[in-house]
CSV table of C-alpha atoms and ligand atoms in Angstrom, one decimal:
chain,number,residue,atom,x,y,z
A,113,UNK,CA,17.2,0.9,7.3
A,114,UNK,CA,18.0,3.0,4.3
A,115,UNK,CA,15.3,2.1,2.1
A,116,UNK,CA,11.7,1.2,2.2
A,117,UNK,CA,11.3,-2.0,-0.5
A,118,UNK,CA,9.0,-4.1,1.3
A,119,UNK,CA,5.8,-3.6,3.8
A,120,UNK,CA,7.5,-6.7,5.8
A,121,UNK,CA,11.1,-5.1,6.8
A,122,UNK,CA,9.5,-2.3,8.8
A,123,UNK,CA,9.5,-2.8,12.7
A,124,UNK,CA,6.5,-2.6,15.6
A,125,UNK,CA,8.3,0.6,16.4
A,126,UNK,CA,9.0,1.9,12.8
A,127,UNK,CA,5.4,1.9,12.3
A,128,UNK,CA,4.2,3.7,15.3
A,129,UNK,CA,7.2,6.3,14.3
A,130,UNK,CA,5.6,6.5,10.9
A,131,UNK,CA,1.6,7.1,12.3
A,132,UNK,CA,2.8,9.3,14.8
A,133,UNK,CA,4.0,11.5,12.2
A,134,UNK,CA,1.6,11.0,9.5
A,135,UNK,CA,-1.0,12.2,12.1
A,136,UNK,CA,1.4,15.2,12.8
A,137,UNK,CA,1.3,16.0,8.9
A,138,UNK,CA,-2.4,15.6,9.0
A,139,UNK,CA,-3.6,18.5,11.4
A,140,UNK,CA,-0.2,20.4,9.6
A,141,UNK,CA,1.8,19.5,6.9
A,142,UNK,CA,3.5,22.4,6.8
A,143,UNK,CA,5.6,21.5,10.3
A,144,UNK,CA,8.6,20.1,8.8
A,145,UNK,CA,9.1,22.3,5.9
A,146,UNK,CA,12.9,22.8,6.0
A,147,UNK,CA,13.2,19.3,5.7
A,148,UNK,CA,14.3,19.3,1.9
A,149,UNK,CA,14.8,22.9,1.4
A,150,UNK,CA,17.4,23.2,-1.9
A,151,UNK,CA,16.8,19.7,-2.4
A,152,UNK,CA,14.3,17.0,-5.1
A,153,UNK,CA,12.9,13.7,-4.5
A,154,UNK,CA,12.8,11.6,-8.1
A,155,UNK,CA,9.0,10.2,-8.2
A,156,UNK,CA,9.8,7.1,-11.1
A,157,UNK,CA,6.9,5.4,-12.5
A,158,UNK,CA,6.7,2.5,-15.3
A,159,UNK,CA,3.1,1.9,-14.0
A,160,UNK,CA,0.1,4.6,-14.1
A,161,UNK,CA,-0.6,5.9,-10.8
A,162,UNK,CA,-3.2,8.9,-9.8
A,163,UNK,CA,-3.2,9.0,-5.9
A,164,UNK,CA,0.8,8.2,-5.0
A,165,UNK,CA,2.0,10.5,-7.5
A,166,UNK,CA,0.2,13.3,-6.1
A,167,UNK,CA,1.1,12.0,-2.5
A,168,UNK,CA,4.5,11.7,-3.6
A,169,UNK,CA,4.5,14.9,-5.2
A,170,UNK,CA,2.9,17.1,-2.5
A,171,UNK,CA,4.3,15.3,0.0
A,172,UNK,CA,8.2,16.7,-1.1
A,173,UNK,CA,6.4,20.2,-1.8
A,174,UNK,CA,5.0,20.1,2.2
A,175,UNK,CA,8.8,18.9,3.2
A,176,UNK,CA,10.2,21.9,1.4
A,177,UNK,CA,11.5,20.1,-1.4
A,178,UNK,CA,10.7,19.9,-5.5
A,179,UNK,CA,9.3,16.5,-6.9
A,180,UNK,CA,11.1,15.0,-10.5
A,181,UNK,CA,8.3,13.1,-11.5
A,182,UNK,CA,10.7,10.3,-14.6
A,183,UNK,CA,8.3,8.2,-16.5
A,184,UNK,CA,10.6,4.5,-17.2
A,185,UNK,CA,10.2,5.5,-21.3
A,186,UNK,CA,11.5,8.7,-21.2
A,187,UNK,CA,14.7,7.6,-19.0
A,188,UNK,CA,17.8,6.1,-20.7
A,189,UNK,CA,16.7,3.0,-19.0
A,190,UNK,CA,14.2,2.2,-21.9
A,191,UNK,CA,17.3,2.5,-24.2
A,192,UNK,CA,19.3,-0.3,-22.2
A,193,UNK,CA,21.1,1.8,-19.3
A,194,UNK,CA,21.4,-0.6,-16.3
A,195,UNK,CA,19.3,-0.6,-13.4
A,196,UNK,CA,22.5,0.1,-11.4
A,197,UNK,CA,23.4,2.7,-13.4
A,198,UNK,CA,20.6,4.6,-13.5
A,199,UNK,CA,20.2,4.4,-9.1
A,200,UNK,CA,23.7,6.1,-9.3
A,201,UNK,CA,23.0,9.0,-11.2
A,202,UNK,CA,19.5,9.6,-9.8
A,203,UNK,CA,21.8,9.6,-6.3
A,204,UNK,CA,23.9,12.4,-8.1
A,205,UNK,CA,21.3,14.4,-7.8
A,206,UNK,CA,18.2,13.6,-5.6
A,207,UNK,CA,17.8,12.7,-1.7
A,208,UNK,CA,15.3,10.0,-2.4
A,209,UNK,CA,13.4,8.3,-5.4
A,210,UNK,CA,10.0,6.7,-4.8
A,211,UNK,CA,9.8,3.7,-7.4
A,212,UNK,CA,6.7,2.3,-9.4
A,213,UNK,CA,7.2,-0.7,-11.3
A,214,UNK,CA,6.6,-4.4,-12.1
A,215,UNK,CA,9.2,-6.7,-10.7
A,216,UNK,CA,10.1,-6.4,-6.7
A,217,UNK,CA,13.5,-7.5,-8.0
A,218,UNK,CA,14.2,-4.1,-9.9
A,219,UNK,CA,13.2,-1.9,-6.6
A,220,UNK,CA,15.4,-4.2,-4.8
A,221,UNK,CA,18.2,-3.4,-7.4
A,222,UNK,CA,18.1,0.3,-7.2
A,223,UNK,CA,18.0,0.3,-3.0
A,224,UNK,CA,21.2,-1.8,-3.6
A,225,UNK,CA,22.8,0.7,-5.8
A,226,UNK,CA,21.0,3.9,-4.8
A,227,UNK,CA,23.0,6.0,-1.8
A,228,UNK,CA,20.0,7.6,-1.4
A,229,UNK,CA,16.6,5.9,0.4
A,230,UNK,CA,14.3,4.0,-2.3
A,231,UNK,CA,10.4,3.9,-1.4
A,232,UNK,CA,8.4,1.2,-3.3
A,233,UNK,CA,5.7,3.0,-4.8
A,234,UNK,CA,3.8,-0.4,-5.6
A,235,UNK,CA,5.3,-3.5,-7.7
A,236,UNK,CA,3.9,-7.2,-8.4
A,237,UNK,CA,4.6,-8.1,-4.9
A,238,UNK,CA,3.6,-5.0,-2.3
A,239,UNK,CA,2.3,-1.7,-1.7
A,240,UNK,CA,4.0,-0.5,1.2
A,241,UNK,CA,3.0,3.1,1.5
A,242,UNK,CA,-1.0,2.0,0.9
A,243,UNK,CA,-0.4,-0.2,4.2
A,244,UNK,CA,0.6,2.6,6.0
A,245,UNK,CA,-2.2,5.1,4.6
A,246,UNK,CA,-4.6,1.8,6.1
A,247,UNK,CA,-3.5,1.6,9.4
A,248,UNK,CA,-3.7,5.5,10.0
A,249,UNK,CA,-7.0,5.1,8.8
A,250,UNK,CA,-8.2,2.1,10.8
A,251,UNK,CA,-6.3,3.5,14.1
A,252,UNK,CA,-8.3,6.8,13.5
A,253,UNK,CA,-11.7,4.8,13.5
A,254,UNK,CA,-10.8,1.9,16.3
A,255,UNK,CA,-7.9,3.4,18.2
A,256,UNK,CA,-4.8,1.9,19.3
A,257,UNK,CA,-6.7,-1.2,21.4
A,258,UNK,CA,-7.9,-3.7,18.2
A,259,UNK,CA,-8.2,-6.6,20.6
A,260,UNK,CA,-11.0,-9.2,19.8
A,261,UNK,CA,-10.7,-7.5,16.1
A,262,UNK,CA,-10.6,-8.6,12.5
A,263,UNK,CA,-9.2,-7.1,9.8
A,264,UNK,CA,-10.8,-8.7,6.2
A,265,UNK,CA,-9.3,-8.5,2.4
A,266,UNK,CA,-11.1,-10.2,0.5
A,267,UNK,CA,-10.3,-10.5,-3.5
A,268,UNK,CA,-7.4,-11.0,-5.6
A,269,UNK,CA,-4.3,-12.0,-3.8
A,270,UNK,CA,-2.1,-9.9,-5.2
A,271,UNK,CA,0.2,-6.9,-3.7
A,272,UNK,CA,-2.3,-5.1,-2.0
A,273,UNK,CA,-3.1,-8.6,-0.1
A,274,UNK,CA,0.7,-8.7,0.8
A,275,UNK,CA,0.7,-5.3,2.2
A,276,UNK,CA,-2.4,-5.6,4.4
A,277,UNK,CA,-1.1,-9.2,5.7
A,278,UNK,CA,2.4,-7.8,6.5
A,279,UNK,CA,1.3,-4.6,8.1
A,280,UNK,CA,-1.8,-6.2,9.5
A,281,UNK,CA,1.4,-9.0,10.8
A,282,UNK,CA,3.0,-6.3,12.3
A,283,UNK,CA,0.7,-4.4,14.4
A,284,UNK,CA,-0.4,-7.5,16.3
A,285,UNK,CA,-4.1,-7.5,14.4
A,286,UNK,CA,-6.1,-10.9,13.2
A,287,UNK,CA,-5.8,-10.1,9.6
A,288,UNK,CA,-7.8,-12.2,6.9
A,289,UNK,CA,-7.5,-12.3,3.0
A,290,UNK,CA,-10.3,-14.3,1.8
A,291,UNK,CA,-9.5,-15.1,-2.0
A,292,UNK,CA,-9.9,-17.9,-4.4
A,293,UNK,CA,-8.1,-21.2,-3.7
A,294,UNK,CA,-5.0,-21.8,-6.7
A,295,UNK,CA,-3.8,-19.0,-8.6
A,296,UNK,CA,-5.4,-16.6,-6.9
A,297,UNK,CA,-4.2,-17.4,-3.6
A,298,UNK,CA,-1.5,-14.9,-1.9
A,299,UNK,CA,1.7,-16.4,-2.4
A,300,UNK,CA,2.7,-19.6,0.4
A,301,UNK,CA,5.8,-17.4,0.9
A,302,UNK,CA,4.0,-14.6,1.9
A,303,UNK,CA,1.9,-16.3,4.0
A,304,UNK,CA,4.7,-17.9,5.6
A,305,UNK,CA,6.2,-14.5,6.1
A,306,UNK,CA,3.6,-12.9,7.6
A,307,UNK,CA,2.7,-16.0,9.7
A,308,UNK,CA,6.3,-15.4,11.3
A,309,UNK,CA,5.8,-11.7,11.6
A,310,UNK,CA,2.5,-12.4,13.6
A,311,UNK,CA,3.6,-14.8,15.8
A,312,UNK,CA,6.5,-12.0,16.9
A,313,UNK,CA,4.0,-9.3,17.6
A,314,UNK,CA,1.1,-11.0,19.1
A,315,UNK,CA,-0.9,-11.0,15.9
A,316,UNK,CA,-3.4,-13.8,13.8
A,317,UNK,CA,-2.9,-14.5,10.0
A,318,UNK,CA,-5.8,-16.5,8.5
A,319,UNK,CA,-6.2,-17.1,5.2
A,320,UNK,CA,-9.5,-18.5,3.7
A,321,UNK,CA,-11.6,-19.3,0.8
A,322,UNK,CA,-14.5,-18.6,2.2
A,323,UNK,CA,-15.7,-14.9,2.0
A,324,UNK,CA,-19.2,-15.4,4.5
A,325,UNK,CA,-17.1,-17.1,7.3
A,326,UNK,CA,-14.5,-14.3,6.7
A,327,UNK,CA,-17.2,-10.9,6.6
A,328,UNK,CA,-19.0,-12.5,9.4
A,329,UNK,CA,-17.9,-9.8,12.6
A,330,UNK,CA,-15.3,-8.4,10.9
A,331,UNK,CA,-14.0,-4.6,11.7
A,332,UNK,CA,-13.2,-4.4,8.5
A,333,UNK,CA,-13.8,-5.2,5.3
A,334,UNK,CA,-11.4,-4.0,2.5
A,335,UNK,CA,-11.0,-4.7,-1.6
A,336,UNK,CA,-9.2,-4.0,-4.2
A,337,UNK,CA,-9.4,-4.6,-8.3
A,338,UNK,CA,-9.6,-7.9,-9.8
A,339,UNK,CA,-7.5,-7.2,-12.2
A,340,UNK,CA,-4.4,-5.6,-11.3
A,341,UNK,CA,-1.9,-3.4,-13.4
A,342,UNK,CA,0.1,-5.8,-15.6
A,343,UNK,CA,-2.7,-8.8,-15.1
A,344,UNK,CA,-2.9,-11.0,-18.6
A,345,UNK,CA,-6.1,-9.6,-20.0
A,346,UNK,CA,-6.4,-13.3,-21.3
A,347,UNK,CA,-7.2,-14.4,-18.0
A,348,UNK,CA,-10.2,-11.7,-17.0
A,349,UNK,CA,-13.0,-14.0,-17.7
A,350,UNK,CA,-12.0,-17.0,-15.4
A,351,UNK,CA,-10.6,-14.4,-13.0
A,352,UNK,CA,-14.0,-12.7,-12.9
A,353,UNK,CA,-16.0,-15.8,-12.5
A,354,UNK,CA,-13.3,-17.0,-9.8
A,355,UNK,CA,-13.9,-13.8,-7.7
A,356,UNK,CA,-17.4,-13.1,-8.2
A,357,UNK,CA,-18.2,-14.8,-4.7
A,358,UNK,CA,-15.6,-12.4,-2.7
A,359,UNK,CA,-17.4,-9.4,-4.1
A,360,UNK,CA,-18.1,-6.5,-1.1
A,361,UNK,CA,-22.1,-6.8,-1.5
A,362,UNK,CA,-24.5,-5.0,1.0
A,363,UNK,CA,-25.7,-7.9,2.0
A,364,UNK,CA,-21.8,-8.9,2.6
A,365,UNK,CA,-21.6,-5.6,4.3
A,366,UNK,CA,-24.6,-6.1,6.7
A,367,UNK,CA,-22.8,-9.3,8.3
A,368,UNK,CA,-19.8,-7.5,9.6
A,369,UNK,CA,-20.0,-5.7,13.0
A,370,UNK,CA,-22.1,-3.0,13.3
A,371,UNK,CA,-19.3,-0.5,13.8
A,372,UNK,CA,-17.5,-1.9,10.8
A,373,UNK,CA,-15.9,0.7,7.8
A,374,UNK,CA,-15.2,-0.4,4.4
A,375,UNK,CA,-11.3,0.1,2.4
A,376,UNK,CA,-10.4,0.5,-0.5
A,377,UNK,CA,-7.0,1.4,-2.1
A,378,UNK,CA,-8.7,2.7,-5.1
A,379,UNK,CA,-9.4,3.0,-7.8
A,380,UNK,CA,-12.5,1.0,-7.6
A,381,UNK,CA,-14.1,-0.6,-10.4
A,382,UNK,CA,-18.5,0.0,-8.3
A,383,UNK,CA,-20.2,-3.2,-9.4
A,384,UNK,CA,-17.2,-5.4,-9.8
A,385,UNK,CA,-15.4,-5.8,-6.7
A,386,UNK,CA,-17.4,-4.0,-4.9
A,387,UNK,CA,-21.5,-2.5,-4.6
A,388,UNK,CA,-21.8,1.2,-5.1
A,389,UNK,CA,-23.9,1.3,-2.3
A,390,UNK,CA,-21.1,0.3,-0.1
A,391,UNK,CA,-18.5,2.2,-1.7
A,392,UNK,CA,-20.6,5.3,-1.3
A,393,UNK,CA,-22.5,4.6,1.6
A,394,UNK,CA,-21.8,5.6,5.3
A,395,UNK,CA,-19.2,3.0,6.2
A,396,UNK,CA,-17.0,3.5,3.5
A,397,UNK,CA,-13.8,5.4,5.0
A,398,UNK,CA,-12.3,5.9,1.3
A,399,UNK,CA,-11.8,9.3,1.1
A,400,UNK,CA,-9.7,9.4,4.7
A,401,UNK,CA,-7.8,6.6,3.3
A,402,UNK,CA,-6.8,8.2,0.1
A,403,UNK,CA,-6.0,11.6,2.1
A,404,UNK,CA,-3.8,9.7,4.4
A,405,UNK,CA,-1.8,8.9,0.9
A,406,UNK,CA,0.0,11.9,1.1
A,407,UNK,CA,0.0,12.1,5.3
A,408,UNK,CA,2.5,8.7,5.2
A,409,UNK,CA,4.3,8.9,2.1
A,410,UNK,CA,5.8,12.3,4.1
A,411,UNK,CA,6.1,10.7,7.0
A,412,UNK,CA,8.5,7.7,5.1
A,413,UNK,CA,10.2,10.4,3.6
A,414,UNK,CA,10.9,12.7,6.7
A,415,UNK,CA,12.1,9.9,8.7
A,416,UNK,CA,14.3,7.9,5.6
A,417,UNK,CA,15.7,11.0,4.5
A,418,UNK,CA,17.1,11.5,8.1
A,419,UNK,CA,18.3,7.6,8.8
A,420,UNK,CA,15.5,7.6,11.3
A,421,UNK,CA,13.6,4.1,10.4
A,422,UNK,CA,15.6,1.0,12.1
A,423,UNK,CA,13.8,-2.3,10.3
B,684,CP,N1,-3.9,3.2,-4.4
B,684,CP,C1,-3.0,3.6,-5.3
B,684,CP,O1,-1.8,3.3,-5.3
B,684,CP,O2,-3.5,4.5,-6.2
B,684,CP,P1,-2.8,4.9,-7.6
B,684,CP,O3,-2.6,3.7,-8.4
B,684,CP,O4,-3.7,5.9,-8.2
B,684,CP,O5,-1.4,5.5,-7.2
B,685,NVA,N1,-3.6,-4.3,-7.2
B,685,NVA,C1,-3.7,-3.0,-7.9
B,685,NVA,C2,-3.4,-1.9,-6.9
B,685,NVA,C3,-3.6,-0.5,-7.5
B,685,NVA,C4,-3.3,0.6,-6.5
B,685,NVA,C5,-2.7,-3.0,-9.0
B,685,NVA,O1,-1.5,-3.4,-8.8
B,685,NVA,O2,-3.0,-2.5,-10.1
């Protein structure tokens, strides 16, 4: 696998490659620091972004190498120079480019024409390197046994909900997204998808419109924003009425498992998606999973840059 473009083409084993390492890179980052000695990683956003362009960018400095951090408007590529094009040259130069943008199909054009490895950095349809920032996080609080476990999004379905069914899909888990029915719904594709990816690995993916059924028990309950980067501002009103019942309350909170944690990709809009009380209060694991940001984004990095991931 030369690229990482979508949570669902990593592997069972590519994944428990991945922690391993990002757990290596958490007690010392500095262990692989030869990796890209004399050598830059292209960090290419279209999209704001505060926590994976730090990742990103101190991820390459632990691996030895120098970040390029190309905003889309300042590249030739805002003048008309093809996707193609443009994956070509930044191969010229770099040993990797992790990409931020709005359609999948772009990221999936510059892994086609890149000879180096592509990382999606978050588009419309994923979030790979979040998913793997998760799972660190949740294997660090529950271990590797999650038997008789669930794993709850409840929200928007939108590319945060495709990366936590995928990966979720993956490691075997019973992963829930509990969002509004219609237009709000994760994609049937993706559900189908994931579905498939479960059944392979020994894993559950429900998907409900009902956010007390889904928070009863749950081992975790995770968010994200209602309105996502690129979302028609048009549509906020009905969005925020639609979504007001999946909103992470205490009293939500209080009907998961005792041992339970609370996730977050961030950033976090306290009072909208979620309580500040929960946010902020003891069960909230945010800060772990924002470190592990940087932990995994090195970890896809050290292993793509050395053909080590297999898909
Ligand atoms: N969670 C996440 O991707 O954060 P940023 O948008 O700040 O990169
Ligand atoms: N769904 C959010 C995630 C931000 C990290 C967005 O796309 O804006």
């Amino acid at each position: 696998m030369k690229d990482l473009l979508k949570t669902e083409h990593l592997s069972r084993a590519d994944v428990e490659l991945l922690l391993d390492t990002a757990a290596r890179f958490a007690k010392d980052p500095t262990t692989a620091s030869d990796t890209l000695a004399h050598k830059s990683v292209a960090v290419y956003m279209s999209k704001p972004s505060t926590r994976t362009r730090l990742a990103t960018e101190t991820a390459v400095a632990h691996l030895g190498g120098t970040p390029i951090f190309l905003r889309s408007d300042e590249l030739q590529i805002g003048r008309g120079e093809t996707i193609a094009d443009t994956a070509k040259v930044i191969s010229q130069f770099c040993s990797a480019l992790l990409i931020r943008t709005y359609a999948q199909a772009e990221v999936d054009e510059l892994g086609a024409n890149a000879t180096i490895p592509v990382i999606n950095g978050l588009t419309d349809y994923d979030h790979p390197t979040q998913a793997l920032a998760d799972w660190i996080t949740i294997r660090e609080k529950f271990g590797k046994d999650i038997s008789g476990r669930k794993f709850v999004y409840l929200g928007d379905g939108n590319n945060v909900t495709t990366a936590w069914l995928m990966m979720g899909a993956i490691m075997g888990a019973h992963v829930v997204a509990a969002t509004p029915s219609g237009k709000w719904a994760p994609d049937a594709k993706v559900v189908e998808t994931a579905k498939k990816i479960a059944l392979a690995n020994g894993g559950n993916v429900e998907i409900t419109h009902d956010p007390i059924a889904a928070a009863k028990d749950a081992a975790v309950l995770y968010t994200d924003v209602w309105m996502s980067m690129g979302d028609p501002e048009s549509e906020r009103k009905e969005k925020e009425i639609a979504l007001a019942p999946f909103k992470i309350t205490e009293k939500l909170m209080s009907t998961a498992a005792s041992d339970s944690i609370f996730m977050h990709c961030l950033p976090a809009h306290r009072g909208e998606e979620v309580d500040a009380a929960v946010i902020d209060g003891p069960r909230s694991v945010i800060w772990r999973e924002a470190f592990h940001r940087r932990t995994t984004i090195q970890a896809i990095i050290f292993h793509l840059v050395r053909g080590e991931l297999k898909g």
